[in-house]
Coordinates of C-alpha atoms in Angstrom, one line a residue:
Chain A
M529 CA 0.3 -0.4 0.2
E530 CA 2.8 2.8 -1.1
E531 CA 0.3 4.6 -3.0
G532 CA -2.4 3.8 -0.2
K533 CA -4.1 7.6 -0.3
V534 CA -5.5 6.7 -3.6
L535 CA -7.7 4.1 -3.4
S536 CA -9.1 1.7 -5.7
Q537 CA -12.7 2.1 -6.9
S538 CA -13.7 -0.9 -6.0
L539 CA -12.2 -0.6 -3.0
Q540 CA -13.9 2.9 -2.9
Q541 CA -17.5 1.4 -3.0
S542 CA -16.9 -0.9 -0.6
A543 CA -15.8 1.9 2.0
A544 CA -18.9 4.1 0.7
A545 CA -21.0 1.0 1.5
Y546 CA -19.3 0.7 5.2
V547 CA -20.0 3.9 5.7
I548 CA -23.6 3.4 5.4
I549 CA -23.7 0.2 7.8
H550 CA -21.6 2.0 10.3
D551 CA -23.9 5.0 10.5
K552 CA -26.6 2.5 10.9
F553 CA -25.1 0.3 13.7
G554 CA -22.4 2.2 15.0
D555 CA -19.9 0.3 17.8
A556 CA -21.7 -2.9 16.7
L557 CA -19.0 -3.0 13.8
S558 CA -15.2 -2.9 13.7
A559 CA -13.1 -0.3 12.0
F560 CA -12.9 -1.0 8.0
D561 CA -10.1 -2.8 6.9
A562 CA -9.6 -1.2 3.7
N563 CA -7.3 -4.0 1.8
E564 CA -7.1 -4.7 -2.0
T565 CA -7.9 -8.3 -1.6
M566 CA -11.0 -8.6 0.3
P567 CA -12.3 -5.5 2.7
F568 CA -13.8 -6.0 5.2
F569 CA -15.4 -5.4 9.0
E570 CA -16.0 -7.4 11.8
V571 CA -19.0 -7.3 13.8
L572 CA -18.5 -6.8 17.3
D573 CA -21.7 -7.0 18.6
T574 CA -22.9 -10.8 17.2
A575 CA -25.8 -10.4 18.2
Q576 CA -27.0 -8.0 16.1
W577 CA -25.2 -9.5 13.0
P578 CA -29.1 -10.9 11.5
E579 CA -29.7 -7.0 11.1
I580 CA -27.0 -5.7 10.0
A581 CA -27.3 -8.7 7.6
L582 CA -30.7 -7.5 6.5
F583 CA -30.2 -4.3 6.1
M584 CA -27.1 -5.0 4.1
R585 CA -29.7 -6.9 2.0
D586 CA -32.6 -4.2 2.0
H587 CA -31.0 -0.9 2.2
P588 CA -31.7 1.0 -1.7
K589 CA -27.7 2.0 -1.4
L590 CA -26.6 -1.4 -0.5
Q591 CA -28.4 -4.2 -1.8
F592 CA -26.4 -6.7 -1.0
N593 CA -28.2 -9.7 -2.8
Y594 CA -25.8 -12.4 -3.4
M595 CA -24.0 -14.2 -1.3
A596 CA -20.7 -15.9 -2.4
C597 CA -19.3 -17.2 0.1
L598 CA -19.5 -18.3 3.9
S599 CA -16.0 -19.8 5.3
G600 CA -15.0 -21.2 8.8
V601 CA -12.3 -20.0 10.8
D602 CA -10.0 -21.5 13.8
Y603 CA -8.4 -18.5 15.5
Q604 CA -6.2 -20.7 18.2
A605 CA -4.0 -18.2 19.2
E606 CA -7.3 -16.0 20.6
E607 CA -9.8 -19.1 21.7
K608 CA -12.5 -18.1 18.8
V609 CA -13.4 -19.7 16.0
G610 CA -15.3 -17.5 12.9
I611 CA -17.3 -16.9 9.6
V612 CA -16.0 -15.0 6.8
C613 CA -18.9 -13.7 4.7
N614 CA -18.0 -12.6 1.3
I615 CA -21.4 -10.4 0.0
E616 CA -21.5 -8.9 -3.3
S617 CA -24.3 -6.8 -4.8
L618 CA -24.8 -8.7 -7.5
G619 CA -26.3 -6.5 -11.0
Q620 CA -27.7 -4.1 -8.3
R621 CA -24.0 -1.6 -7.1
N622 CA -21.2 -4.1 -8.2
H623 CA -19.5 -3.8 -4.7
K624 CA -18.7 -6.2 -2.2
L625 CA -17.5 -6.3 1.1
A626 CA -16.5 -9.1 3.6
V627 CA -17.6 -9.6 7.3
K628 CA -16.3 -11.4 10.0
V629 CA -17.7 -12.6 12.9
K630 CA -16.9 -14.8 16.0
C631 CA -17.3 -16.6 18.8
A632 CA -15.9 -18.7 21.7
R633 CA -14.2 -21.8 20.4
H634 CA -15.7 -24.3 22.4
G635 CA -19.3 -24.2 22.5
G636 CA -19.3 -20.5 21.0
S637 CA -22.8 -19.6 18.7
I638 CA -23.7 -17.5 16.5
P639 CA -26.4 -15.7 15.0
S640 CA -27.5 -17.7 11.7
V641 CA -28.0 -15.5 8.5
A642 CA -29.6 -18.5 6.4
E643 CA -33.6 -16.2 6.2
V644 CA -31.4 -13.5 5.2
W645 CA -29.5 -15.4 2.5
H646 CA -30.5 -18.4 1.9
T647 CA -27.2 -19.7 0.3
A648 CA -25.9 -19.3 4.3
N649 CA -27.9 -22.6 5.3
W650 CA -25.9 -24.7 4.1
H651 CA -22.4 -22.9 4.3
E652 CA -23.0 -22.9 8.1
R653 CA -24.0 -26.0 8.7
E654 CA -20.7 -26.8 6.9
A655 CA -19.0 -24.0 9.7
Y656 CA -20.3 -26.2 12.5
D657 CA -19.3 -29.2 10.7
M658 CA -15.4 -28.2 10.0
F659 CA -15.1 -25.6 13.1
G660 CA -18.1 -26.7 15.7
M661 CA -19.4 -23.3 16.5
L662 CA -23.0 -23.8 16.6
F663 CA -25.7 -20.6 14.8
T664 CA -28.5 -19.8 16.5
D665 CA -32.4 -20.0 14.9
H666 CA -31.1 -22.3 12.1
P667 CA -33.7 -23.7 10.4
D668 CA -31.6 -27.3 10.3
M669 CA -28.8 -27.3 12.4
R670 CA -26.9 -30.9 11.7
R671 CA -24.1 -32.0 10.4
I672 CA -23.4 -31.9 6.5
L673 CA -20.5 -33.5 5.1
C674 CA -19.3 -35.8 8.5
P675 CA -21.5 -38.8 9.6
D676 CA -24.0 -37.2 12.4
D677 CA -22.0 -39.6 14.8
W678 CA -18.7 -37.8 14.3
E679 CA -16.5 -37.0 16.9
G680 CA -15.1 -34.0 17.1
Y681 CA -14.2 -30.8 14.2
P682 CA -11.5 -32.0 11.8
L683 CA -10.6 -28.2 10.7
L684 CA -9.7 -26.9 14.1
K685 CA -5.9 -27.3 14.5
D686 CA -5.2 -29.0 17.5
Y687 CA -8.0 -31.6 15.5
K688 CA -7.3 -35.0 16.5
V689 CA -9.2 -38.0 14.6
Q690 CA -11.0 -40.8 16.6
E691 CA -9.6 -44.6 16.7
S692 CA -12.9 -46.2 15.3
Y693 CA -16.0 -45.6 13.9
H694 CA -18.8 -48.1 13.7
G695 CA -15.8 -50.7 14.3
I696 CA -13.7 -49.2 11.9
K697 CA -9.9 -48.5 12.3
V698 CA -9.6 -44.5 11.0
P699 CA -6.1 -43.9 11.1
Y700 CA -3.9 -45.7 8.6
Chain B
M1000 CA -9.7 -71.6 -25.4
G1001 CA -9.0 -71.7 -29.2
L1002 CA -12.3 -73.4 -29.4
L1003 CA -14.7 -71.6 -30.7
D1004 CA -11.9 -70.7 -33.3
A1005 CA -12.0 -74.9 -35.0
A1006 CA -14.3 -75.6 -37.1
I1007 CA -16.7 -77.8 -35.4
T1008 CA -18.0 -80.4 -37.9
K1009 CA -21.0 -82.9 -37.0
H1010 CA -20.4 -86.1 -35.0
N1011 CA -17.7 -84.4 -33.1
V1012 CA -17.7 -84.6 -29.1
L1013 CA -15.7 -82.4 -27.3
V1014 CA -14.5 -83.7 -24.0
T1015 CA -13.3 -81.5 -21.0
S1016 CA -14.0 -81.1 -17.1
V1017 CA -17.0 -79.0 -15.9
D1018 CA -14.7 -77.3 -13.6
N1019 CA -13.3 -75.7 -17.2
V1020 CA -16.9 -75.0 -18.8
L1021 CA -18.2 -73.3 -15.4
N1022 CA -15.3 -70.9 -15.3
W1023 CA -15.0 -70.9 -19.0
A1024 CA -18.7 -69.7 -18.7
R1025 CA -18.0 -68.0 -15.5
L1026 CA -15.1 -65.7 -16.5
S1027 CA -16.3 -64.4 -20.0
S1028 CA -19.6 -62.8 -18.3
L1029 CA -17.9 -61.4 -15.6
W1030 CA -20.6 -58.4 -14.9
P1031 CA -19.3 -55.7 -12.8
M1032 CA -21.8 -53.5 -10.5
G1033 CA -22.4 -50.4 -12.0
F1034 CA -20.8 -48.0 -9.2
G1035 CA -17.9 -45.2 -8.9
L1036 CA -16.9 -43.5 -5.7
A1037 CA -14.8 -40.9 -7.4
C1038 CA -12.0 -39.8 -10.5
C1039 CA -11.6 -43.7 -10.9
A1040 CA -15.1 -44.3 -11.9
I1041 CA -14.1 -41.2 -14.7
E1042 CA -11.8 -44.2 -15.7
M1043 CA -13.9 -47.1 -15.3
M1044 CA -16.6 -45.7 -17.4
A1045 CA -14.0 -44.8 -20.3
T1046 CA -13.0 -48.1 -20.5
N1047 CA -16.5 -49.6 -20.8
A1048 CA -17.4 -46.9 -23.2
S1049 CA -16.4 -47.5 -26.9
N1050 CA -12.5 -46.9 -26.9
Y1051 CA -11.4 -49.8 -24.7
D1052 CA -15.2 -51.8 -25.1
L1053 CA -15.2 -53.7 -21.8
E1054 CA -18.0 -55.5 -23.9
R1055 CA -15.8 -57.5 -26.2
F1056 CA -14.8 -59.8 -22.9
G1057 CA -18.1 -59.9 -21.8
I1058 CA -18.0 -57.5 -19.0
F1059 CA -20.6 -55.1 -19.2
P1060 CA -21.9 -52.8 -16.2
R1061 CA -24.9 -53.9 -14.1
S1062 CA -27.3 -52.0 -11.9
S1063 CA -27.7 -53.9 -9.1
P1064 CA -25.7 -55.9 -7.0
R1065 CA -27.7 -58.9 -7.2
Q1066 CA -27.0 -59.4 -10.4
S1067 CA -23.3 -58.5 -10.7
D1068 CA -20.2 -61.2 -10.1
L1069 CA -17.6 -58.3 -9.8
M1070 CA -17.6 -54.9 -7.5
I1071 CA -14.7 -52.8 -8.9
V1072 CA -14.5 -49.9 -5.6
A1073 CA -14.0 -47.1 -8.0
G1074 CA -13.0 -44.2 -6.1
T1075 CA -12.1 -42.7 -2.3
V1076 CA -13.9 -44.9 -0.3
T1077 CA -14.9 -42.5 2.5
M1078 CA -15.7 -43.6 6.3
K1079 CA -19.8 -42.7 5.3
M1080 CA -19.4 -45.0 2.4
A1081 CA -17.3 -47.9 4.2
E1082 CA -21.0 -48.9 5.4
R1083 CA -23.1 -49.1 2.4
V1084 CA -19.6 -50.3 0.3
I1085 CA -20.5 -53.4 2.8
R1086 CA -24.6 -53.6 2.1
L1087 CA -23.9 -53.4 -0.9
Y1088 CA -20.9 -56.4 -1.1
E1089 CA -23.3 -58.4 1.2
Q1090 CA -26.4 -58.3 -1.3
M1091 CA -24.1 -59.6 -4.0
P1092 CA -24.5 -63.5 -4.4
E1093 CA -21.7 -65.6 -4.2
P1094 CA -19.3 -66.3 -5.9
R1095 CA -18.5 -62.7 -6.1
Y1096 CA -15.0 -60.5 -6.5
V1097 CA -14.2 -57.7 -5.5
L1098 CA -11.4 -55.7 -7.2
S1099 CA -9.8 -52.2 -5.4
M1100 CA -9.1 -49.7 -8.3
G1101 CA -6.6 -46.8 -7.4
S1102 CA -4.6 -45.6 -4.6
C1103 CA -7.5 -44.3 -2.7
S1104 CA -9.1 -48.0 -2.8
N1105 CA -6.0 -49.7 -1.9
C1106 CA -4.8 -47.7 0.7
G1107 CA -5.9 -44.0 1.4
G1108 CA -3.8 -43.0 -1.5
P1109 CA -2.8 -38.7 -0.8
Y1110 CA -5.2 -39.3 1.9
W1111 CA -3.3 -41.3 3.8
E1112 CA -2.2 -39.1 6.6
H1113 CA -4.9 -36.3 6.9
G1114 CA -7.9 -37.4 5.4
Y1115 CA -9.8 -38.3 8.6
H1116 CA -13.0 -38.9 6.6
V1117 CA -11.2 -41.5 4.2
L1118 CA -11.0 -45.3 4.8
K1119 CA -7.5 -46.3 4.4
G1120 CA -8.0 -49.4 2.2
V1121 CA -11.4 -51.1 1.2
D1122 CA -9.4 -54.2 2.1
R1123 CA -10.4 -53.4 6.2
I1124 CA -14.2 -53.7 5.3
I1125 CA -14.6 -56.0 2.2
P1126 CA -12.1 -58.6 1.0
V1127 CA -10.1 -57.7 -1.9
D1128 CA -9.3 -60.4 -4.4
V1129 CA -7.0 -57.9 -7.3
Y1130 CA -5.4 -54.8 -6.8
V1131 CA -5.0 -52.2 -9.9
P1132 CA -2.2 -49.7 -8.8
G1133 CA -2.8 -46.0 -10.1
C1134 CA -4.1 -42.7 -9.2
P1135 CA -6.0 -43.1 -11.3
P1136 CA -5.1 -46.0 -12.9
R1137 CA -5.4 -46.1 -17.0
P1138 CA -7.6 -48.1 -18.5
E1139 CA -5.6 -50.6 -19.7
S1140 CA -4.7 -51.2 -15.8
L1141 CA -8.1 -51.4 -15.2
I1142 CA -8.5 -54.5 -17.9
G1143 CA -5.4 -55.8 -16.3
G1144 CA -6.9 -56.3 -13.4
L1145 CA -10.0 -57.3 -15.2
M1146 CA -8.0 -60.0 -16.7
K1147 CA -6.4 -61.3 -13.5
V1148 CA -10.0 -61.5 -12.3
Q1149 CA -10.5 -63.9 -15.0
E1150 CA -7.5 -65.6 -14.5
L1151 CA -8.8 -66.2 -11.2
I1152 CA -11.7 -68.0 -11.9
R1153 CA -10.0 -70.5 -14.3
M1154 CA -7.9 -71.4 -11.1
E1155 CA -11.2 -72.4 -9.1
Q1156 CA -12.1 -75.9 -8.9
I1157 CA -15.2 -77.3 -7.0
G1158 CA -14.4 -77.8 -3.8
I1159 CA -11.2 -75.8 -3.2
S1160 CA -11.5 -72.6 -1.1
R1161 CA -11.0 -68.9 -2.9
A1162 CA -7.9 -68.4 -0.9
D1163 CA -6.6 -71.9 -3.0
A1164 CA -7.5 -70.7 -5.9
L1165 CA -5.8 -67.3 -5.6
K1166 CA -2.6 -69.6 -4.0
K1167 CA -2.6 -71.1 -7.3
L1168 CA -3.3 -68.2 -8.9
A1169 CA 0.0 -66.8 -7.4
E1170 CA 2.3 -69.5 -8.5
K1171 CA 1.1 -69.1 -12.2
S1172 CA 2.6 -65.7 -12.5
I1173 CA 5.1 -64.7 -14.8
D1174 CA 8.1 -62.2 -14.0
P1175 CA 6.8 -59.2 -16.0
Q1176 CA 10.5 -58.3 -17.0
F1177 CA 10.8 -61.1 -18.7
V1178 CA 7.9 -60.8 -21.1
I1179 CA 9.1 -57.2 -22.3
D1180 CA 12.6 -58.7 -22.6
R1181 CA 11.2 -61.3 -24.8
E1182 CA 8.6 -58.7 -26.7
R1183 CA 11.5 -56.0 -27.5
K1184 CA 13.4 -58.7 -28.8
A1185 CA 10.6 -59.9 -30.9
A1186 CA 10.6 -56.4 -32.0
T1187 CA 14.2 -55.8 -32.8
A1188 CA 14.2 -59.1 -34.7

């Protein structure tokens, strides 16, 4: 970011969208991280996340109508797990933003946005399957890839695979 | 073999053993179960299709385990799928054969260390007769494996176990280097 003073056009759009959200929700959001790869902000007050999501989708100047991805992340050093949502306004405003939401590493929960963007339904199930955070008010909070009776959450950094599954040895 | 090539005119008598006839019939219509688990299945489908044309060996896929003689485990067997594979194997009528195709079903392949969800070798759950190495094996390799299954069937006799037949097959194995050298010599001559 040598010539950091001149933001690219897409970054300017993202920053403008952030300002609108920040005006409404204030301290519930972190500061805007204006990086070129994935401009993002974090939701500090996780309880407000569905409300923020709905605002982002329905505000006439935002129109974030498309959730491109929702990924889980393990922040082992912070004792937290979280999600990163890549949200775009497709065919409307053509801007994009990423939103990060974090919760406690064991037994934590994040409010679901599956009713805001239906894409989030399965993606949240996958994040739960791999990292173990629960999504409150999710319509169908089950594992999606691993078997229902699988032990542990495989993408946690300190994950140890179970010795056997239904009598079949798992490790090599 | 050579039986059908010979000109059989009337009043001929063929003498053979029941074993030979039964084995010949079984190995000439080896029906695999049509199911694939991963990328190996693409290679298996290519082998079934017209370029490699498995039907010339009497091998063509059936849609039900109850009509199949052979199970080609083509691809990565996940822990979730493992129990279904056992179920499918149990539904096949005897005598049944299992061909493990590709590194994943042989031993877990690239998932052997960090693939928490992958079964490290299908032989942990069902008995495997022939292993075909490769990732994925080329159609020629798969055909080679199927030929091996046919040879195994040819070794069988009424009253001997599968293990004995496999032992007989192993005794009859030829050193591939010998064949390669022989073919090379023939090519230069």
